[in-house]
Amino acid sequence: MEKVFSKILIIDFGSQYTQLIARKIREDGVYCEIYPFNSSIEKIKDFKPDAIILSGGPSSVYDKHAPFITEDVFNINVPFLGICYGMQVMAHLLSGEVKPAKNREYGYSKLRIIEESELFRGCEKSSLVWMSHGDIIIKPPSHFIVTSQTENCSIASFENSEKNLYGLQFHPEVAHTDYGLRILNNFLFNIAKVKKTWKLEDFIENKVRDIKNLTNGKKAICALSGGVDSTVAAVLANKAMGDKLRCIFVDNGLLRENEGKAVIKFYKENLKLNVKFVNAANLFLKALKGVKNPEKKRKIIGKLFMEIFEKEAKKIKDVDFLVQGTLYPDVIESVRVFGASSIIKSHHNVGGLPKKIRLKLIEPLRELFKDEVRVIGNNLGIPMEVINRQPFPGPGLAIRIMGDVDKNRLKTLRRADAIVTEEIKKAGLEDKIWQSFPVLIPVKTVGVMGDKRSYESLIALRAVGSSDGMTADFIKLDYDILRTISARVISEIKGVNRMVYDITSKPPSTIEWE
Ligand code: XMP
């Protein structure tokens, strides 16, 4: 009998590209999940994958704590593709030989295909590939043939096609590899013979039906933040539950100019959500009075938000469920091969609720990547300007005002933010930039305005490009745009006489200043 829904499993060894492989596969119409390397064989079998991909990773198979899977995994009778470290794990476990290379190979290499392979169907004999590895395989496992080479790597790919085991030393998932997508496609559709059964259009219909069945006329609550994730989650749940879904929007007074009112109007009028607006601006301002420390600010805001949400939630009687906009990257168990990392910032977002609130969770987006959520949002009729909105942090403007937060400083920063947003929009850059925003630095510098000396505050402009917020680089904004923004900020906002542009990347800096 033909299988109805194809699934690929990626076993993660800690590569920075693991999520990228998953996204590429889903873009190809095939459902894909990521499990950490130490998942049990039962868990892997339970997923019923049609094929398994072993990801790359930063380790060497000879490291003391190198991540491995058990050899038994190869007894699961599905096609395997090992990529980079994943290929080395395959070689090592199946009695091939891996050695440290003389030179670490990083960047472009010229690949030469030396044997015909189903994996390379439709690829030129010679093409560019992206390499990033320290070790190399010097002997393939027995019954494997070598199918390609590069100058520095005599085994750039190998296979045992009878057993459906394939390995690539280079990264097919990155755009730099000429035939990368074709190779992945060949593995999926010619070798694993999976079907394109992952369709986001079906997702909405299925999810709405699931939520309807699960909630069966009972009530749910949902905290809205104005961002795309909580909005899409609420609209999906609303389609299934109608007015049994009660949304709460807490205005913490740390939002951008006119944002609270505009967001609530949009939720009610355009999206027809049943939403309660809670104006808590004064409570937040009071709680933040005199607090300078960034981590303290974050903790105060997170805690107070939780208290207010809980209080409001209690006012709604007989609630059984909590709807949240959790995404797949928040769910994937992260693989830490270099030990635990330290907390840089304690994030506050509406995704942090369930620890305190004892309700059954509905997370309609927990299988989705951000780009898929955007497509779903668009299919649900949410306007593109909301879907492509730049991320805005939960603690809002409080972490963009260095030191004390007060009404006047918020007013100053809000005006600057409105000017920056307007000019970036005018330049057509709003959805091309990851984030662009001003930061208020209440340090005074001397200036001259008219014929008079001024001694006023400083504002910095931050504009960064990023694909996930984990790393970022400053945008090389056109000088004319910079000039217009700075001229407007200085002339239109009282108390500011200087503007600077933040030219640091992340790392070493972070995107937000606090
Ligand atoms: P950093 O400043 O850590 O920010 O480089 C990375 C990305 O995360 C956003 N950010 C937050 N988002 N709650 C959020 O929902 C938070 O507490 C928070 N802090 C930072 C930030 O805007 C950037 O996109």
Coordinates of C-alpha atoms and ligand atoms in Angstrom, one line a residue:
M1 CA 0.0 0.0 0.0
E2 CA 1.3 3.5 -0.8
K3 CA 2.3 5.6 2.1
V4 CA 0.2 8.7 2.4
F5 CA 2.5 11.1 4.1
S6 CA 6.3 11.2 3.5
K7 CA 8.6 12.1 6.4
I8 CA 12.4 12.7 6.6
L9 CA 14.3 12.7 9.8
I10 CA 17.5 14.7 10.4
I11 CA 19.7 13.5 13.2
D12 CA 21.5 16.6 14.5
F13 CA 25.2 16.6 15.4
G14 CA 25.2 20.3 16.1
S15 CA 25.8 21.9 12.6
Q16 CA 24.8 25.5 12.1
Y17 CA 23.1 24.3 8.9
T18 CA 20.8 21.7 10.4
Q19 CA 17.7 23.9 10.3
L20 CA 18.6 25.0 6.9
I21 CA 18.5 21.4 5.6
A22 CA 15.1 20.9 7.2
R23 CA 13.7 24.1 5.6
K24 CA 15.0 23.2 2.2
I25 CA 13.4 19.8 2.4
R26 CA 10.1 21.3 3.5
E27 CA 10.3 23.8 0.7
D28 CA 10.5 20.8 -1.6
G29 CA 7.1 19.7 -0.2
V30 CA 8.4 16.9 2.2
Y31 CA 7.8 17.0 5.9
C32 CA 10.9 16.9 8.0
E33 CA 11.9 16.9 11.7
I34 CA 15.1 17.2 13.6
Y35 CA 16.1 14.9 16.5
P36 CA 19.2 15.3 18.6
F37 CA 22.0 12.7 18.0
N38 CA 21.3 11.0 21.4
S39 CA 17.7 10.1 20.6
S40 CA 16.9 6.5 21.3
I41 CA 16.5 4.1 18.4
E42 CA 12.9 3.5 19.5
K43 CA 12.1 7.2 19.2
I44 CA 13.7 7.3 15.8
K45 CA 11.7 4.2 14.6
D46 CA 8.5 5.6 16.1
F47 CA 8.8 8.6 13.8
K48 CA 8.6 6.2 10.9
P49 CA 11.0 8.2 8.6
D50 CA 11.2 7.4 4.9
A51 CA 14.8 8.4 5.0
I52 CA 17.4 9.7 7.5
I53 CA 19.9 12.5 7.1
L54 CA 22.9 12.7 9.4
S55 CA 23.8 16.3 9.8
G56 CA 27.2 17.9 9.9
G57 CA 28.7 19.1 13.2
P58 CA 31.7 20.8 14.7
S59 CA 33.3 17.7 16.2
S60 CA 35.8 15.2 15.2
V61 CA 34.9 11.5 15.5
Y62 CA 38.1 11.2 17.7
D63 CA 37.0 13.9 20.2
K64 CA 36.6 12.6 23.7
H65 CA 33.0 13.6 23.8
A66 CA 32.2 13.3 20.1
P67 CA 28.5 12.9 19.4
F68 CA 27.5 9.5 18.0
I69 CA 24.5 7.4 17.2
T70 CA 24.5 3.7 17.7
E71 CA 25.5 1.5 14.7
D72 CA 22.0 -0.2 15.0
V73 CA 20.5 2.9 13.4
F74 CA 21.7 1.6 10.0
N75 CA 19.5 -1.5 10.5
I76 CA 16.5 0.7 10.0
N77 CA 15.7 -0.1 6.5
V78 CA 15.6 3.4 4.9
P79 CA 18.0 5.4 2.8
F80 CA 20.7 7.4 4.7
L81 CA 22.5 10.5 3.7
G82 CA 25.5 11.6 5.8
I83 CA 26.6 15.2 5.4
C84 CA 30.1 16.3 6.4
Y85 CA 30.5 15.1 10.0
G86 CA 27.4 12.8 9.4
M87 CA 29.3 11.1 6.6
Q88 CA 32.4 10.7 8.9
V89 CA 30.2 9.1 11.6
M90 CA 28.9 6.7 9.0
A91 CA 32.4 5.9 7.8
H92 CA 33.7 5.5 11.4
L93 CA 30.8 3.2 12.5
L94 CA 30.9 1.1 9.4
S95 CA 34.6 0.4 9.6
G96 CA 35.9 3.1 7.2
E97 CA 38.8 5.3 8.3
V98 CA 38.7 9.0 9.3
K99 CA 41.8 11.1 9.9
P100 CA 42.6 14.7 10.7
A101 CA 43.3 16.6 7.4
K102 CA 46.6 18.4 7.1
N103 CA 44.7 21.6 6.3
R104 CA 41.2 22.4 7.4
E105 CA 39.2 22.9 4.3
Y106 CA 36.8 25.8 4.4
G107 CA 35.0 27.5 1.5
Y108 CA 34.7 26.7 -2.2
S109 CA 36.2 23.5 -3.7
K110 CA 36.0 22.1 -7.2
L111 CA 34.2 18.8 -7.2
R112 CA 34.9 16.2 -9.8
I113 CA 32.4 13.3 -10.2
I114 CA 34.3 10.1 -10.9
E115 CA 31.6 7.5 -10.8
E116 CA 28.0 7.6 -11.9
S117 CA 25.6 8.0 -9.0
E118 CA 21.9 8.4 -8.6
L119 CA 22.7 11.2 -6.2
F120 CA 24.4 13.2 -8.9
R121 CA 21.9 12.7 -11.7
G122 CA 21.7 15.8 -13.8
C123 CA 24.8 17.4 -12.3
E124 CA 27.8 18.5 -14.4
K125 CA 30.9 16.4 -14.0
S126 CA 32.7 19.3 -12.5
S127 CA 31.1 22.0 -10.3
L128 CA 31.7 24.1 -7.2
V129 CA 30.8 22.8 -3.7
W130 CA 31.0 24.3 -0.2
M131 CA 33.3 22.6 2.2
S132 CA 33.8 23.1 6.0
H133 CA 35.7 20.3 7.7
G134 CA 38.8 19.4 9.7
D135 CA 38.9 15.6 9.3
I136 CA 38.8 13.6 6.1
I137 CA 37.9 10.1 5.3
I138 CA 40.9 8.1 4.0
K139 CA 39.2 4.7 3.6
P140 CA 35.5 4.1 2.8
P141 CA 33.7 1.3 4.6
S142 CA 33.8 -2.0 2.6
H143 CA 31.4 -2.4 -0.2
F144 CA 31.3 1.4 -0.6
I145 CA 32.4 3.1 -3.8
V146 CA 33.9 6.6 -4.0
T147 CA 31.9 8.8 -6.4
S148 CA 33.6 12.2 -6.3
Q149 CA 36.7 14.0 -5.3
T150 CA 38.1 17.5 -4.8
E151 CA 41.7 18.6 -4.8
N152 CA 42.2 18.3 -1.1
C153 CA 39.8 15.5 -0.5
S154 CA 40.0 12.2 -2.3
I155 CA 36.7 10.9 -0.9
A156 CA 34.3 13.8 -1.3
S157 CA 31.3 11.4 -1.6
F158 CA 30.8 7.7 -1.2
E159 CA 27.9 5.2 -1.4
N160 CA 26.7 1.7 -1.1
S161 CA 23.7 2.0 -3.4
E162 CA 22.5 -1.5 -2.7
K163 CA 22.1 -0.6 1.0
N164 CA 21.0 2.9 0.2
L165 CA 23.8 4.5 2.2
Y166 CA 25.2 7.8 0.9
G167 CA 27.7 10.3 2.2
L168 CA 28.8 13.8 1.1
Q169 CA 31.8 15.6 2.6
F170 CA 30.5 18.9 1.3
H171 CA 27.3 20.8 2.2
P172 CA 24.5 20.5 -0.4
E173 CA 22.1 22.6 1.6
V174 CA 24.0 25.9 1.3
A175 CA 23.5 28.2 -1.7
H176 CA 27.2 28.1 -2.5
T177 CA 27.1 24.5 -3.7
D178 CA 26.2 24.6 -7.4
Y179 CA 24.1 21.5 -7.6
G180 CA 23.2 21.3 -3.9
L181 CA 19.5 21.4 -4.3
R182 CA 19.5 19.0 -7.2
I183 CA 21.6 16.5 -5.1
L184 CA 19.1 16.8 -2.1
N185 CA 16.3 16.4 -4.6
N186 CA 17.9 13.3 -6.1
F187 CA 18.2 11.8 -2.6
L188 CA 14.6 12.6 -1.7
F189 CA 12.8 11.7 -4.9
N190 CA 15.0 9.3 -6.8
I191 CA 16.6 7.4 -3.9
A192 CA 14.2 7.6 -1.0
K193 CA 11.3 7.9 -3.5
V194 CA 9.3 10.1 -1.1
K195 CA 6.2 12.0 -2.2
K196 CA 5.5 15.7 -2.0
T197 CA 2.9 15.5 0.6
W198 CA 3.7 18.6 2.8
K199 CA 1.4 21.3 1.8
L200 CA 0.8 24.4 3.9
E201 CA -2.7 24.8 2.4
D202 CA -3.7 21.4 3.9
F203 CA -2.1 22.5 7.2
I204 CA -4.7 25.2 7.9
E205 CA -7.6 22.9 7.2
N206 CA -6.1 20.0 9.3
K207 CA -5.1 22.3 12.2
V208 CA -8.5 23.9 12.4
R209 CA -10.2 20.5 12.4
D210 CA -7.7 19.2 15.1
I211 CA -8.4 22.3 17.4
K212 CA -12.1 22.0 16.9
N213 CA -12.0 18.3 17.9
L214 CA -9.7 19.0 20.8
T215 CA -11.5 21.9 22.3
N216 CA -15.0 20.7 21.6
G217 CA -16.8 23.9 22.6
K218 CA -14.6 24.6 25.6
K219 CA -12.9 28.0 26.1
A220 CA -9.3 29.0 25.4
I221 CA -7.2 32.1 26.2
C222 CA -4.4 33.6 24.2
A223 CA -1.9 36.4 24.9
L224 CA -1.4 38.6 21.9
S225 CA 1.8 40.5 21.5
G226 CA 1.2 42.2 18.1
G227 CA 3.9 40.0 16.5
V228 CA 3.3 37.6 13.7
D229 CA 3.5 34.3 15.7
S230 CA 0.9 35.0 18.4
T231 CA -1.3 36.7 15.7
V232 CA -1.2 33.7 13.3
A233 CA -1.8 31.2 16.2
A234 CA -4.8 33.2 17.4
V235 CA -6.3 33.6 13.9
L236 CA -6.0 29.8 13.4
A237 CA -7.5 29.0 16.8
N238 CA -10.3 31.6 16.1
K239 CA -11.2 29.8 12.9
A240 CA -11.7 26.7 14.9
M241 CA -13.3 28.1 18.1
G242 CA -14.9 31.4 17.2
D243 CA -15.8 33.4 20.3
K244 CA -14.7 30.6 22.6
L245 CA -11.3 32.0 22.1
R246 CA -10.6 34.9 24.4
C247 CA -7.5 37.0 23.6
I248 CA -5.7 39.4 26.0
F249 CA -3.4 42.2 24.8
V250 CA -1.4 43.8 27.6
D251 CA -0.2 47.3 26.7
N252 CA 2.9 47.6 28.9
G253 CA 3.5 51.3 27.9
L254 CA 6.7 50.3 26.3
L255 CA 5.4 50.0 22.8
R256 CA 6.1 52.2 19.8
E257 CA 4.1 55.4 18.9
N258 CA 0.3 54.7 18.7
E259 CA 1.1 51.0 18.5
G260 CA -1.2 49.7 21.3
K261 CA -4.3 51.4 19.9
A262 CA -3.5 50.5 16.2
V263 CA -2.9 46.8 17.1
I264 CA -6.1 46.4 19.1
K265 CA -8.1 48.1 16.3
F266 CA -6.6 45.8 13.8
Y267 CA -7.2 42.7 15.9
K268 CA -10.8 43.6 16.4
E269 CA -11.8 45.1 13.1
N270 CA -9.7 43.2 10.6
L271 CA -9.1 39.9 12.2
K272 CA -12.4 39.8 14.1
L273 CA -10.7 38.5 17.3
N274 CA -12.4 38.6 20.6
V275 CA -9.7 40.5 22.4
K276 CA -9.5 42.5 25.7
F277 CA -7.2 45.5 25.8
V278 CA -5.5 45.9 29.2
N279 CA -3.8 49.2 29.7
A280 CA -1.0 48.5 32.2
A281 CA 1.4 51.3 31.2
N282 CA 1.4 52.9 34.6
L283 CA 2.1 49.7 36.5
F284 CA 5.1 48.9 34.3
L285 CA 6.5 52.5 34.6
K286 CA 6.1 52.3 38.4
A287 CA 7.8 48.9 38.6
L288 CA 10.7 50.1 36.4
K289 CA 11.3 53.4 38.4
G290 CA 14.9 53.8 39.1
V291 CA 15.9 50.5 37.6
K292 CA 19.1 50.7 35.5
N293 CA 20.3 47.2 35.3
P294 CA 19.2 45.6 31.9
E295 CA 18.7 42.1 33.4
K296 CA 16.6 43.5 36.2
K297 CA 14.5 45.4 33.7
R298 CA 13.9 42.3 31.7
K299 CA 13.0 40.3 34.8
I300 CA 10.6 42.9 36.2
I301 CA 8.8 43.3 32.9
G302 CA 8.5 39.5 32.4
K303 CA 7.2 38.9 35.9
L304 CA 4.7 41.8 35.8
F305 CA 3.4 40.7 32.4
M306 CA 2.8 37.3 33.8
E307 CA 1.0 38.6 36.9
I308 CA -1.3 40.8 34.8
F309 CA -2.0 38.1 32.3
E310 CA -2.9 35.6 35.1
K311 CA -5.2 38.1 36.8
E312 CA -7.0 38.8 33.5
A313 CA -7.2 35.1 32.6
K314 CA -8.8 34.4 36.0
K315 CA -11.6 36.8 35.2
I316 CA -12.6 34.5 32.3
K317 CA -14.5 31.6 33.8
D318 CA -14.2 27.9 32.8
V319 CA -11.1 28.1 30.6
D320 CA -9.4 24.8 29.7
F321 CA -6.9 25.8 27.1
L322 CA -4.0 28.2 26.4
V323 CA -3.1 29.0 22.8
Q324 CA 0.5 29.9 22.1
G325 CA 2.5 30.8 19.1
T326 CA 5.5 28.5 19.8
L327 CA 7.5 27.8 16.7
Y328 CA 9.5 24.7 15.6
P329 CA 12.9 26.2 16.3
D330 CA 11.8 26.7 20.0
V331 CA 10.9 23.0 20.2
I332 CA 13.9 21.4 18.6
E333 CA 16.1 20.1 21.4
S334 CA 19.3 22.0 20.8
V335 CA 22.5 20.0 20.5
R336 CA 25.3 21.5 22.5
V337 CA 28.6 19.9 21.6
F338 CA 30.7 22.5 23.3
G339 CA 29.0 22.3 26.7
A340 CA 26.4 24.6 28.1
S341 CA 26.4 28.2 26.9
S342 CA 25.8 31.1 29.3
I343 CA 22.7 33.2 29.4
I344 CA 23.3 36.4 27.6
K345 CA 19.9 37.9 28.1
S346 CA 16.8 36.6 29.7
H347 CA 14.2 36.9 27.0
H348 CA 10.7 37.8 27.7
N349 CA 8.0 36.9 25.2
V350 CA 4.5 35.6 25.3
G351 CA 5.9 32.1 24.7
G352 CA 7.0 31.9 28.3
L353 CA 3.6 31.5 29.9
P354 CA 2.8 27.9 30.6
K355 CA 5.2 27.3 33.5
K356 CA 2.8 29.2 35.8
I357 CA -0.6 28.7 34.2
R358 CA -2.1 25.3 34.5
L359 CA -4.0 25.0 31.3
K360 CA -3.8 22.5 28.4
L361 CA -1.6 23.9 25.7
I362 CA -2.6 24.4 22.1
E363 CA 0.5 25.3 20.0
P364 CA -0.8 25.2 16.4
L365 CA 2.5 26.4 15.0
R366 CA 4.9 24.1 16.8
E367 CA 5.8 22.2 13.7
L368 CA 6.5 25.3 11.6
F369 CA 9.5 27.4 10.7
K370 CA 9.1 31.2 10.7
D371 CA 8.9 31.4 6.9
E372 CA 6.1 28.8 6.9
V373 CA 4.2 30.8 9.6
R374 CA 4.4 33.8 7.2
V375 CA 2.9 31.7 4.4
I376 CA 0.1 30.4 6.6
G377 CA -0.5 34.0 7.9
N378 CA -0.8 35.2 4.3
N379 CA -3.2 32.3 3.5
L380 CA -5.3 33.3 6.5
G381 CA -5.6 36.8 5.1
I382 CA -3.3 38.6 7.5
P383 CA -1.8 41.6 5.6
M384 CA 1.8 41.4 4.4
E385 CA 2.8 44.4 6.4
V386 CA 1.9 42.5 9.6
I387 CA 3.5 39.3 8.4
N388 CA 6.8 40.9 7.4
R389 CA 6.9 43.1 10.4
Q390 CA 10.4 43.5 11.9
P391 CA 10.8 41.6 15.2
F392 CA 10.1 43.7 18.3
P393 CA 11.4 42.5 21.7
G394 CA 8.9 41.7 24.5
P395 CA 10.5 44.2 26.9
G396 CA 9.9 46.8 24.2
L397 CA 11.5 50.3 24.4
A398 CA 12.6 49.7 28.0
I399 CA 15.7 47.9 26.7
R400 CA 16.4 50.6 24.1
I401 CA 16.6 53.3 26.8
M402 CA 19.9 53.0 28.5
G403 CA 19.5 53.4 32.3
D404 CA 16.3 54.7 33.9
V405 CA 13.1 54.5 32.0
D406 CA 10.6 57.3 32.4
K407 CA 7.8 59.0 30.6
N408 CA 9.9 61.7 29.0
R409 CA 12.5 59.4 27.8
L410 CA 9.9 57.1 26.4
K411 CA 8.3 60.0 24.6
T412 CA 11.7 61.0 23.1
L413 CA 12.5 57.5 21.9
R414 CA 9.0 56.9 20.5
R415 CA 9.3 60.0 18.3
A416 CA 12.7 59.0 17.1
D417 CA 11.4 55.5 16.4
A418 CA 8.5 56.9 14.4
I419 CA 10.9 59.0 12.3
V420 CA 13.3 56.1 11.7
T421 CA 10.4 53.8 10.7
E422 CA 9.0 56.4 8.4
E423 CA 12.3 57.0 6.6
I424 CA 13.2 53.4 6.3
K425 CA 9.8 52.7 4.9
K426 CA 10.1 55.6 2.4
A427 CA 13.4 54.1 1.2
G428 CA 11.6 50.8 0.6
L429 CA 13.9 49.0 3.1
E430 CA 11.5 48.0 5.9
D431 CA 11.0 44.4 5.0
K432 CA 14.6 44.0 3.6
I433 CA 16.2 44.9 7.0
W434 CA 15.9 42.5 9.9
Q435 CA 15.6 45.4 12.4
S436 CA 16.1 49.1 12.3
F437 CA 15.5 51.2 15.4
P438 CA 16.9 54.1 17.5
V439 CA 18.4 53.7 21.0
L440 CA 18.3 56.5 23.5
I441 CA 21.6 57.1 25.4
P442 CA 20.9 59.7 28.1
V443 CA 24.5 61.0 28.0
K444 CA 24.8 64.6 27.2
T445 CA 27.1 66.1 24.6
V446 CA 27.7 69.6 23.5
G447 CA 26.3 71.0 20.3
V448 CA 25.5 74.3 18.7
M449 CA 21.9 75.1 17.6
G450 CA 21.3 78.5 16.0
D451 CA 23.9 80.6 17.8
K452 CA 23.5 78.9 21.1
R453 CA 25.4 76.2 22.8
S454 CA 23.3 73.0 23.5
Y455 CA 24.0 70.3 25.9
E456 CA 21.7 67.4 25.2
S457 CA 21.1 63.7 24.8
L458 CA 22.4 61.3 22.2
I459 CA 20.5 58.8 20.0
A460 CA 22.1 55.9 18.2
L461 CA 20.7 54.2 15.2
R462 CA 20.9 50.4 14.8
A463 CA 20.1 48.7 11.5
V464 CA 21.0 45.1 11.1
G465 CA 20.7 42.3 8.6
S466 CA 20.1 38.8 9.9
S467 CA 18.3 35.6 9.0
D468 CA 17.5 34.4 12.5
G469 CA 18.7 37.0 15.0
M470 CA 21.4 34.7 16.2
T471 CA 24.1 36.5 14.2
A472 CA 23.8 39.9 12.5
D473 CA 25.7 42.5 10.7
F474 CA 25.1 46.2 10.5
I475 CA 23.5 47.4 7.3
K476 CA 25.5 49.7 5.0
L477 CA 22.8 52.3 4.9
D478 CA 23.0 54.9 2.2
Y479 CA 24.5 58.2 3.5
D480 CA 21.6 60.2 2.3
I481 CA 19.1 58.1 4.3
L482 CA 21.4 58.5 7.4
R483 CA 21.6 62.2 6.8
T484 CA 17.8 62.6 6.5
I485 CA 17.1 60.5 9.6
S486 CA 19.6 62.4 11.7
A487 CA 18.5 65.8 10.5
R488 CA 14.9 65.0 11.3
V489 CA 15.6 63.5 14.7
I490 CA 17.7 66.5 15.8
S491 CA 15.3 69.2 14.4
E492 CA 12.0 67.5 15.4
I493 CA 12.9 66.2 18.9
K494 CA 13.6 68.4 21.8
G495 CA 16.5 67.4 24.0
V496 CA 18.5 65.5 21.4
N497 CA 21.5 67.2 19.6
R498 CA 23.6 64.3 18.3
M499 CA 23.0 61.0 16.5
V500 CA 25.5 58.2 15.8
Y501 CA 25.3 54.9 13.8
D502 CA 26.0 51.6 15.4
I503 CA 28.6 49.8 13.2
T504 CA 29.1 46.6 15.2
S505 CA 28.0 43.1 14.2
K506 CA 26.7 40.3 16.4
P507 CA 28.8 38.9 17.8
P508 CA 30.6 40.6 19.4
S509 CA 27.7 43.1 20.1
T510 CA 24.1 42.0 20.5
I511 CA 21.3 43.5 18.4
E512 CA 19.4 45.2 21.3
W513 CA 21.6 47.4 23.4
E514 CA 20.4 45.9 26.7
Ligands
XMP1 P1 19.9 40.2 20.9 O1 19.7 41.6 21.5 O2 19.9 39.1 21.9 O3 18.5 40.0 20.1 O4 20.9 40.1 19.9 C1 18.2 39.0 19.2 C2 16.8 39.1 18.7 O5 15.9 38.9 19.7 C3 15.1 40.0 19.9 N1 14.9 40.1 21.4 C4 13.8 39.7 22.0 N2 12.6 39.1 21.6 N3 11.8 39.0 23.8 C5 11.6 38.8 22.5 O6 10.5 38.4 22.1 C6 13.0 39.5 24.3 O7 13.1 39.6 25.6 C7 14.0 39.9 23.4 N4 15.2 40.4 23.6 C8 15.8 40.5 22.3 C9 15.8 41.2 19.4 O8 14.9 42.2 19.0 C10 16.5 40.5 18.2 O9 15.6 40.4 17.1

